[in-house]
């Protein structure tokens, strides 16, 4: 069975400092992995996805994530946090090999706070 | 263009009553997904449709939950004899097709259901 574990429920950073949101996955297959963001009172938005191409994936708003098979990790990073990055972030794995079915399995989420 | 819309945005109902939640996917999207986001359980998959058929109903928590999709477009999630543990935000997503690693899922804003 597929699963993801987000290691921190809450991360707080100062504006302009790096962001690291940690995620580990468990998968019987070659996984498809995603990061989604949910701003308050807004819908979920896809930040980036990994689908067995390049292991370093670049997403929107300056975020990127690196797929490390040896560590079963898919951590999300950004060099410099902005106030508008404050939101909840979800690490997600697709439920089927190659994502053929499409339903997603979500981590518990990490709430990112950005201090001025 | 128009995104995924859901109605109502908020619903308060008494325990034991039936409720219907509606999802309007993005035009042309053949795949439609329902998820539930609750405090204790995080974000969990309920059911998905490819066209009008639902190949996977495994996520429905009980037989009080059902969903249908007509005309390959609008979907309705019905909860019969609601219980307090059904209180959650119900999210709908749609995508061009059901391969998660190829087609982004676009999420609606959700319906917040409160069972009193």
mmCIF file of C-alpha atoms in Angstrom:
data_model
loop_
_atom_site.group_PDB
_atom_site.id
_atom_site.type_symbol
_atom_site.label_atom_id
_atom_site.label_comp_id
_atom_site.label_asym_id
_atom_site.label_seq_id
_atom_site.Cartn_x
_atom_site.Cartn_y
_atom_site.Cartn_z
ATOM 1 C CA UNK A 1 0.000 0.000 0.000
ATOM 2 C CA UNK A 2 1.101 3.527 -0.695
ATOM 3 C CA UNK A 3 1.492 6.089 2.067
ATOM 4 C CA UNK A 4 3.215 9.362 2.830
ATOM 5 C CA UNK A 5 4.464 10.743 6.124
ATOM 6 C CA UNK A 6 4.971 14.435 6.638
ATOM 7 C CA UNK A 7 7.433 14.724 9.442
ATOM 8 C CA UNK A 8 6.398 18.137 10.733
ATOM 9 C CA UNK A 9 2.845 19.278 11.384
ATOM 10 C CA UNK A 10 3.967 22.904 11.703
ATOM 11 C CA UNK A 11 7.018 24.787 10.396
ATOM 12 C CA UNK A 12 7.749 28.425 11.150
ATOM 13 C CA UNK A 13 10.347 30.464 9.244
ATOM 14 C CA UNK A 14 11.259 34.110 8.895
ATOM 15 C CA UNK A 15 10.662 35.914 5.631
ATOM 16 C CA UNK A 16 13.687 35.599 3.369
ATOM 17 C CA UNK A 17 15.004 32.403 4.978
ATOM 18 C CA UNK A 18 14.941 28.934 3.406
ATOM 19 C CA UNK A 19 11.966 26.614 3.648
ATOM 20 C CA UNK A 20 12.221 22.844 4.121
ATOM 21 C CA UNK A 21 9.098 20.707 4.399
ATOM 22 C CA UNK A 22 9.884 17.039 4.864
ATOM 23 C CA UNK A 23 8.081 14.072 3.369
ATOM 24 C CA UNK A 24 8.799 10.351 3.321
ATOM 25 C CA UNK A 25 6.863 7.889 1.235
ATOM 26 C CA UNK A 26 6.168 4.189 1.160
ATOM 27 C CA UNK A 27 5.316 2.571 -2.150
ATOM 28 C CA UNK A 28 5.170 -0.864 -3.679
ATOM 29 C CA UNK A 29 5.579 0.632 -7.124
ATOM 30 C CA UNK A 30 7.557 3.371 -8.775
ATOM 31 C CA UNK A 31 5.643 6.211 -7.211
ATOM 32 C CA UNK A 32 4.154 9.358 -8.640
ATOM 33 C CA UNK A 33 4.615 12.055 -6.003
ATOM 34 C CA UNK A 34 3.115 15.503 -5.691
ATOM 35 C CA UNK A 35 3.084 18.526 -3.462
ATOM 36 C CA UNK A 36 -0.152 20.487 -3.106
ATOM 37 C CA UNK A 37 -0.710 23.798 -1.319
ATOM 38 C CA UNK A 38 -3.890 24.981 0.367
ATOM 39 C CA UNK A 39 -4.200 28.639 1.238
ATOM 40 C CA UNK A 40 -6.822 29.611 3.835
ATOM 41 C CA UNK A 41 -10.344 29.396 2.411
ATOM 42 C CA UNK A 42 -9.012 28.424 -1.013
ATOM 43 C CA UNK A 43 -8.874 25.192 -2.968
ATOM 44 C CA UNK A 44 -5.909 22.865 -3.224
ATOM 45 C CA UNK A 45 -3.385 23.811 -5.885
ATOM 46 C CA UNK A 46 -0.703 21.615 -7.423
ATOM 47 C CA UNK A 47 2.807 22.917 -6.710
ATOM 48 C CA UNK A 48 4.829 20.254 -8.505
ATOM 49 C CA UNK A 49 4.911 16.568 -9.395
ATOM 50 C CA UNK A 50 7.455 13.795 -9.839
ATOM 51 C CA UNK A 51 6.693 11.082 -12.376
ATOM 52 C CA UNK A 52 9.989 9.213 -12.878
ATOM 53 C CA UNK A 53 11.671 11.776 -15.083
ATOM 54 C CA UNK A 54 14.178 14.203 -13.520
ATOM 55 C CA UNK A 55 14.664 13.641 -9.792
ATOM 56 C CA UNK A 56 14.827 17.374 -9.090
ATOM 57 C CA UNK A 57 11.441 18.838 -9.836
ATOM 58 C CA UNK A 58 10.760 22.545 -10.112
ATOM 59 C CA UNK A 59 7.318 23.894 -9.349
ATOM 60 C CA UNK A 60 5.485 27.153 -9.148
ATOM 61 C CA UNK A 61 6.367 30.086 -6.893
ATOM 62 C CA UNK A 62 10.025 29.075 -6.622
ATOM 63 C CA UNK A 63 9.414 25.743 -4.907
ATOM 64 C CA UNK A 64 11.283 22.577 -5.819
ATOM 65 C CA UNK A 65 11.499 19.016 -4.543
ATOM 66 C CA UNK A 66 14.036 16.248 -4.920
ATOM 67 C CA UNK A 67 13.080 12.600 -5.253
ATOM 68 C CA UNK A 68 15.575 10.407 -3.358
ATOM 69 C CA UNK A 69 14.782 6.756 -3.794
ATOM 70 C CA UNK A 70 17.489 5.565 -1.393
ATOM 71 C CA UNK A 71 15.970 7.692 1.367
ATOM 72 C CA UNK A 72 12.339 7.306 0.211
ATOM 73 C CA UNK A 73 12.037 11.063 0.566
ATOM 74 C CA UNK A 74 10.494 13.884 -1.429
ATOM 75 C CA UNK A 75 11.255 17.017 0.583
ATOM 76 C CA UNK A 76 9.949 20.412 -0.559
ATOM 77 C CA UNK A 77 12.292 23.402 -0.491
ATOM 78 C CA UNK A 78 12.383 27.067 -1.357
ATOM 79 C CA UNK A 79 15.490 29.257 -1.025
ATOM 80 C CA UNK A 80 13.719 32.311 0.360
ATOM 81 C CA UNK A 81 10.312 32.389 2.036
ATOM 82 C CA UNK A 82 7.746 35.030 1.230
ATOM 83 C CA UNK A 83 4.835 36.073 3.403
ATOM 84 C CA UNK A 84 2.457 34.778 0.735
ATOM 85 C CA UNK A 85 3.889 31.260 1.183
ATOM 86 C CA UNK A 86 2.044 30.884 4.495
ATOM 87 C CA UNK A 87 -0.340 27.997 3.877
ATOM 88 C CA UNK A 88 -0.782 24.276 4.444
ATOM 89 C CA UNK A 89 1.273 21.944 2.270
ATOM 90 C CA UNK A 90 0.410 18.355 1.462
ATOM 91 C CA UNK A 91 2.740 15.652 0.225
ATOM 92 C CA UNK A 92 0.792 13.242 -1.957
ATOM 93 C CA UNK A 93 1.355 9.875 -3.642
ATOM 94 C CA UNK A 94 -0.732 8.349 -6.384
ATOM 95 C CA UNK A 95 -2.545 5.209 -5.343
ATOM 96 C CA UNK A 96 -1.691 3.007 -8.302
ATOM 97 C CA UNK A 97 1.394 2.014 -10.212
ATOM 98 C CA UNK A 98 2.067 4.724 -12.749
ATOM 99 C CA UNK A 99 -0.870 6.669 -11.410
ATOM 100 C CA UNK A 100 -3.202 4.739 -13.689
ATOM 101 C CA UNK A 101 -6.241 5.106 -11.500
ATOM 102 C CA UNK A 102 -5.570 8.564 -10.314
ATOM 103 C CA UNK A 103 -6.878 8.797 -6.785
ATOM 104 C CA UNK A 104 -4.409 10.481 -4.487
ATOM 105 C CA UNK A 105 -3.218 9.591 -1.005
ATOM 106 C CA UNK A 106 -2.488 12.668 1.081
ATOM 107 C CA UNK A 107 -0.137 13.210 3.978
ATOM 108 C CA UNK A 108 -1.483 14.873 7.112
ATOM 109 C CA UNK A 109 -0.202 18.263 5.989
ATOM 110 C CA UNK A 110 2.394 20.761 7.206
ATOM 111 C CA UNK A 111 1.276 24.234 8.155
ATOM 112 C CA UNK A 112 3.889 26.795 7.134
ATOM 113 C CA UNK A 113 4.008 30.086 9.017
ATOM 114 C CA UNK A 114 6.166 32.969 7.762
ATOM 115 C CA UNK A 115 7.210 35.661 10.209
ATOM 116 C CA UNK A 116 8.036 39.173 8.999
ATOM 117 C CA UNK B 1 -11.930 29.847 -17.515
ATOM 118 C CA UNK B 2 -14.262 28.389 -14.922
ATOM 119 C CA UNK B 3 -12.774 26.036 -12.393
ATOM 120 C CA UNK B 4 -14.393 23.269 -10.389
ATOM 121 C CA UNK B 5 -17.388 24.543 -8.491
ATOM 122 C CA UNK B 6 -19.161 22.995 -5.519
ATOM 123 C CA UNK B 7 -22.430 23.750 -3.828
ATOM 124 C CA UNK B 8 -23.428 24.544 -1.249
ATOM 125 C CA UNK B 9 -20.288 26.095 0.203
ATOM 126 C CA UNK B 10 -21.601 25.471 3.713
ATOM 127 C CA UNK B 11 -24.254 23.075 4.952
ATOM 128 C CA UNK B 12 -25.501 22.636 8.491
ATOM 129 C CA UNK B 13 -27.824 19.704 9.039
ATOM 130 C CA UNK B 14 -29.344 17.816 11.910
ATOM 131 C CA UNK B 15 -28.182 14.320 12.757
ATOM 132 C CA UNK B 16 -30.243 11.752 10.895
ATOM 133 C CA UNK B 17 -31.093 13.959 7.905
ATOM 134 C CA UNK B 18 -29.941 13.262 4.343
ATOM 135 C CA UNK B 19 -27.730 15.722 2.462
ATOM 136 C CA UNK B 20 -26.703 16.145 -1.162
ATOM 137 C CA UNK B 21 -23.470 17.804 -2.183
ATOM 138 C CA UNK B 22 -22.937 18.901 -5.761
ATOM 139 C CA UNK B 23 -19.826 19.164 -7.891
ATOM 140 C CA UNK B 24 -19.523 20.824 -11.308
ATOM 141 C CA UNK B 25 -16.229 19.769 -12.899
ATOM 142 C CA UNK B 26 -14.260 21.681 -15.469
ATOM 143 C CA UNK B 27 -15.884 21.269 -18.875
ATOM 144 C CA UNK B 28 -14.329 18.388 -20.820
ATOM 145 C CA UNK B 29 -12.788 16.684 -17.797
ATOM 146 C CA UNK B 30 -13.714 13.006 -17.867
ATOM 147 C CA UNK B 31 -12.363 12.067 -14.442
ATOM 148 C CA UNK B 32 -13.977 13.298 -11.228
ATOM 149 C CA UNK B 33 -12.906 12.608 -7.655
ATOM 150 C CA UNK B 34 -14.443 13.113 -4.215
ATOM 151 C CA UNK B 35 -12.270 13.548 -1.126
ATOM 152 C CA UNK B 36 -13.065 14.338 2.491
ATOM 153 C CA UNK B 37 -10.961 16.580 4.699
ATOM 154 C CA UNK B 38 -11.569 16.241 8.426
ATOM 155 C CA UNK B 39 -9.620 17.165 11.539
ATOM 156 C CA UNK B 40 -8.991 13.667 12.741
ATOM 157 C CA UNK B 41 -8.449 11.904 9.421
ATOM 158 C CA UNK B 42 -6.738 14.473 7.211
ATOM 159 C CA UNK B 43 -7.610 14.317 3.519
ATOM 160 C CA UNK B 44 -8.967 10.980 2.339
ATOM 161 C CA UNK B 45 -10.151 9.632 -0.992
ATOM 162 C CA UNK B 46 -13.825 8.653 -1.241
ATOM 163 C CA UNK B 47 -14.706 7.744 -4.833
ATOM 164 C CA UNK B 48 -13.797 8.514 -8.400
ATOM 165 C CA UNK B 49 -15.632 8.527 -11.719
ATOM 166 C CA UNK B 50 -14.330 7.928 -15.188
ATOM 167 C CA UNK B 51 -17.174 9.242 -17.311
ATOM 168 C CA UNK B 52 -20.361 8.168 -15.573
ATOM 169 C CA UNK B 53 -19.000 4.981 -14.054
ATOM 170 C CA UNK B 54 -17.311 4.604 -10.697
ATOM 171 C CA UNK B 55 -14.629 1.889 -10.939
ATOM 172 C CA UNK B 56 -13.466 2.446 -7.381
ATOM 173 C CA UNK B 57 -15.860 2.977 -4.489
ATOM 174 C CA UNK B 58 -13.469 1.610 -1.906
ATOM 175 C CA UNK B 59 -13.046 4.884 -0.074
ATOM 176 C CA UNK B 60 -16.703 5.358 0.815
ATOM 177 C CA UNK B 61 -16.783 5.056 4.624
ATOM 178 C CA UNK B 62 -20.155 3.331 4.876
ATOM 179 C CA UNK B 63 -23.244 2.373 2.868
ATOM 180 C CA UNK B 64 -24.815 5.663 3.934
ATOM 181 C CA UNK B 65 -22.570 7.318 1.354
ATOM 182 C CA UNK B 66 -23.315 7.171 -2.348
ATOM 183 C CA UNK B 67 -22.433 9.176 -5.413
ATOM 184 C CA UNK B 68 -23.552 9.446 -8.974
ATOM 185 C CA UNK B 69 -22.505 11.290 -12.069
ATOM 186 C CA UNK B 70 -24.757 12.022 -14.994
ATOM 187 C CA UNK B 71 -23.939 13.115 -18.523
ATOM 188 C CA UNK B 72 -20.250 12.804 -17.757
ATOM 189 C CA UNK B 73 -20.455 16.124 -15.964
ATOM 190 C CA UNK B 74 -22.155 17.024 -12.684
ATOM 191 C CA UNK B 75 -21.724 14.701 -9.719
ATOM 192 C CA UNK B 76 -23.745 14.425 -6.536
ATOM 193 C CA UNK B 77 -22.483 12.937 -3.283
ATOM 194 C CA UNK B 78 -25.331 11.850 -1.021
ATOM 195 C CA UNK B 79 -25.014 11.098 2.663
ATOM 196 C CA UNK B 80 -28.033 9.428 4.221
ATOM 197 C CA UNK B 81 -28.891 9.549 7.925
ATOM 198 C CA UNK B 82 -26.009 11.876 8.668
ATOM 199 C CA UNK B 83 -23.924 11.366 11.789
ATOM 200 C CA UNK B 84 -21.758 13.844 13.664
ATOM 201 C CA UNK B 85 -18.613 12.082 12.445
ATOM 202 C CA UNK B 86 -19.626 13.009 8.884
ATOM 203 C CA UNK B 87 -18.796 16.636 9.663
ATOM 204 C CA UNK B 88 -15.937 17.586 7.349
ATOM 205 C CA UNK B 89 -15.052 19.519 4.231
ATOM 206 C CA UNK B 90 -15.953 17.541 1.124
ATOM 207 C CA UNK B 91 -13.692 18.301 -1.818
ATOM 208 C CA UNK B 92 -14.261 17.538 -5.454
ATOM 209 C CA UNK B 93 -11.552 17.434 -8.115
ATOM 210 C CA UNK B 94 -11.575 16.845 -11.843
ATOM 211 C CA UNK B 95 -8.961 16.037 -14.454
ATOM 212 C CA UNK B 96 -8.796 15.420 -18.179
ATOM 213 C CA UNK B 97 -8.360 11.700 -17.569
ATOM 214 C CA UNK B 98 -7.653 9.398 -14.685
ATOM 215 C CA UNK B 99 -3.893 8.990 -14.881
ATOM 216 C CA UNK B 100 -2.651 10.971 -11.900
ATOM 217 C CA UNK B 101 0.899 11.200 -13.138
ATOM 218 C CA UNK B 102 -0.173 12.682 -16.446
ATOM 219 C CA UNK B 103 -3.180 14.812 -15.660
ATOM 220 C CA UNK B 104 -3.389 17.414 -12.935
ATOM 221 C CA UNK B 105 -6.366 17.235 -10.608
ATOM 222 C CA UNK B 106 -8.065 20.596 -10.164
ATOM 223 C CA UNK B 107 -9.821 20.997 -6.846
ATOM 224 C CA UNK B 108 -12.975 22.879 -6.006
ATOM 225 C CA UNK B 109 -13.318 25.076 -2.910
ATOM 226 C CA UNK B 110 -15.174 22.381 -1.003
ATOM 227 C CA UNK B 111 -18.442 22.050 0.896
ATOM 228 C CA UNK B 112 -18.154 22.403 4.647
ATOM 229 C CA UNK B 113 -20.682 20.027 6.228
ATOM 230 C CA UNK B 114 -21.597 20.386 9.881
ATOM 231 C CA UNK B 115 -23.862 17.796 11.481
ATOM 232 C CA UNK B 116 -25.420 18.968 14.739
#
